[in-house]
Short mmCIF file of C-alpha atoms in Angstrom, two decimals:
data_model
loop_
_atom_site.label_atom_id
_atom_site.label_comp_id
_atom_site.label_asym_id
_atom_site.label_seq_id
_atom_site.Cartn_x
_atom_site.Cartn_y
_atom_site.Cartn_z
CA UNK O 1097 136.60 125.39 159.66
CA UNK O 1098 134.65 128.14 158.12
CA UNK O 1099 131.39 129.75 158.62
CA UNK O 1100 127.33 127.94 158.52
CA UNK O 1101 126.22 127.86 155.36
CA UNK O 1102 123.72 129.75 156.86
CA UNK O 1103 126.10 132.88 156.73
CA UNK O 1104 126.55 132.65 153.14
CA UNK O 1105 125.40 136.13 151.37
CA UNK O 1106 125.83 137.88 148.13
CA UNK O 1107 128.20 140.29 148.04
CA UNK O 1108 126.74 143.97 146.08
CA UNK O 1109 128.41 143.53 142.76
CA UNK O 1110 129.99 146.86 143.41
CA UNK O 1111 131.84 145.92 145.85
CA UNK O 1112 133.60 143.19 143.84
CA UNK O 1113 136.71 143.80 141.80
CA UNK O 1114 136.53 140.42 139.52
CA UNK O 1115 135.57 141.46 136.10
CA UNK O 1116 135.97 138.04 134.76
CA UNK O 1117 134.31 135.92 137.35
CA UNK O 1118 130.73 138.19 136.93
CA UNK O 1119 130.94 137.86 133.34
CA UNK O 1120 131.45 134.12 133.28
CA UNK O 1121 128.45 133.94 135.85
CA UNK O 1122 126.36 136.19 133.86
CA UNK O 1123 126.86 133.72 131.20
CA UNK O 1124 126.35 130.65 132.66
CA UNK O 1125 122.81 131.83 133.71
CA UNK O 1126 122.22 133.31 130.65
CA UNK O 1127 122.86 129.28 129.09
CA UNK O 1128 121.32 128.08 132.04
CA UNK O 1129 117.67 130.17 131.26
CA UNK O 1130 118.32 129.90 126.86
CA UNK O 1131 118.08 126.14 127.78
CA UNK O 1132 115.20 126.22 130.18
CA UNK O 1133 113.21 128.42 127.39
CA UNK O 1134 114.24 126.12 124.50
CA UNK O 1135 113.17 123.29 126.21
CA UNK O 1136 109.87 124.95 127.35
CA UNK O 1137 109.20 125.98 123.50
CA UNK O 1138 109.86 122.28 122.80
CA UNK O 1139 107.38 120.77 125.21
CA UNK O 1140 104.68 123.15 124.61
CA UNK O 1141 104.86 122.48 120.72
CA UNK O 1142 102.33 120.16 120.36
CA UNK O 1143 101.32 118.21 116.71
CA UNK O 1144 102.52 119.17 113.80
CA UNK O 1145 104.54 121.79 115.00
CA UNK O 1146 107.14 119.06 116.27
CA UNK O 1147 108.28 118.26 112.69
CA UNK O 1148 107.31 115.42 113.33
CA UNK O 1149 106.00 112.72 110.88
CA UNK O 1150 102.95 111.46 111.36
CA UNK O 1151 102.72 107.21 111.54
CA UNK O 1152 99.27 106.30 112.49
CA UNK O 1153 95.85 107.58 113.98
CA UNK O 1154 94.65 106.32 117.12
CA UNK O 1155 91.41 107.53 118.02
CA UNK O 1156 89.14 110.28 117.48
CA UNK O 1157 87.26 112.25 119.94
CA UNK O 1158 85.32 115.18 120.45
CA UNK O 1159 86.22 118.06 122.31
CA UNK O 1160 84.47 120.98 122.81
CA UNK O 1161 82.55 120.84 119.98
CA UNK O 1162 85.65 119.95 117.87
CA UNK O 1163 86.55 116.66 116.42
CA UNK O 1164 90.14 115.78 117.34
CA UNK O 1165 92.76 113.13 116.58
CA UNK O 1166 95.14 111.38 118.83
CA UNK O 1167 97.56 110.41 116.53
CA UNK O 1168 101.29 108.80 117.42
CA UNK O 1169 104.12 109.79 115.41
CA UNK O 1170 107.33 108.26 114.32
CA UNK O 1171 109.81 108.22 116.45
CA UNK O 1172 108.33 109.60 119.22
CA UNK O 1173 106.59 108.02 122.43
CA UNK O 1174 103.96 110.66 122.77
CA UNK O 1175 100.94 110.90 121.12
CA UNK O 1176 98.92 114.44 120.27
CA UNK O 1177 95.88 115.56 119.50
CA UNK O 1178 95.51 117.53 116.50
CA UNK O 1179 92.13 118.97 114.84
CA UNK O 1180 90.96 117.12 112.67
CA UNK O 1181 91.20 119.84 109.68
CA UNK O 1182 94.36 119.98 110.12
CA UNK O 1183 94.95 116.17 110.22
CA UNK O 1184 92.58 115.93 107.00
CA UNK O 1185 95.06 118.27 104.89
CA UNK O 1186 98.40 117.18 106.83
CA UNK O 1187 97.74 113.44 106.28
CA UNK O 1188 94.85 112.64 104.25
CA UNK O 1189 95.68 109.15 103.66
CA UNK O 1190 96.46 107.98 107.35
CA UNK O 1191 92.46 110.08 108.27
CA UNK O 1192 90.84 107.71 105.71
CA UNK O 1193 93.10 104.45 106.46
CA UNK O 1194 91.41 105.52 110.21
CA UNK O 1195 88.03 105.47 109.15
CA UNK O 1196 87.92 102.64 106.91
CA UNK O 1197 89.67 100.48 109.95
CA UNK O 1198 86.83 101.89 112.52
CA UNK O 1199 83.55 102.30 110.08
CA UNK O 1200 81.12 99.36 110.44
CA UNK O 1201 78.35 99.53 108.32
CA UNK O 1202 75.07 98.03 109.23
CA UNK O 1203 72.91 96.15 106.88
CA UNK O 1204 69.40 96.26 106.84
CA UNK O 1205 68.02 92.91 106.26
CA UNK O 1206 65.83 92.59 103.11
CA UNK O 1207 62.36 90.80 103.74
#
């Protein structure tokens, strides 16, 4: 029937004499690692850097002495948070839509 797989090795490329097969397999890993860089470029973009479009602010928070913004886009599941500078010049009108939804304002009671 064959050997274990347990006796499986790699043969020193110099002792092959199969041209085409090592270039094919040199290319399929060079796909196979392109894809799993793209796709870790993808997931580490975070915000705006997706391209994505901004739909609505969901909290704010702060971290470390910064104010952040979670804020969901369209489209897209996942929420980010973004500083809020950049929120205040990338979407101006969804920041203030955000605070005038989450402002209360006391009143003081005249007497």
């Amino acid at each position: 029937m064959g050997f274990p797989p347990s006796e499986n090795t790699w043969e020193p490329e110099d002792n092959l004499d199969c041209p085409d097969l090592i270039q094919a397999f040199e290319m399929q890993e060079k796909r196979a690692n392109d894809d799993k860089k793209k796709r870790a470029d993808k997931e580490s973009c975070r915000g705006f850097d997706r391209g994505l479009e901004p739909e609505r602010i969901i909290g704010a928070t702060n971290t470390s002495g910064e104010l952040t913004m979670l804020i969901k886009w369209k489209g897209c599941e996942e929420a980010d948070l973004v500083p809020a500078k950049l929120a205040n010049e990338r979407c101006p009108q969804l920041v203030i839509k955000f605070y005038e939804d989450h402002i209360q304002w006391n009143r003081c009671a005249r007497t």
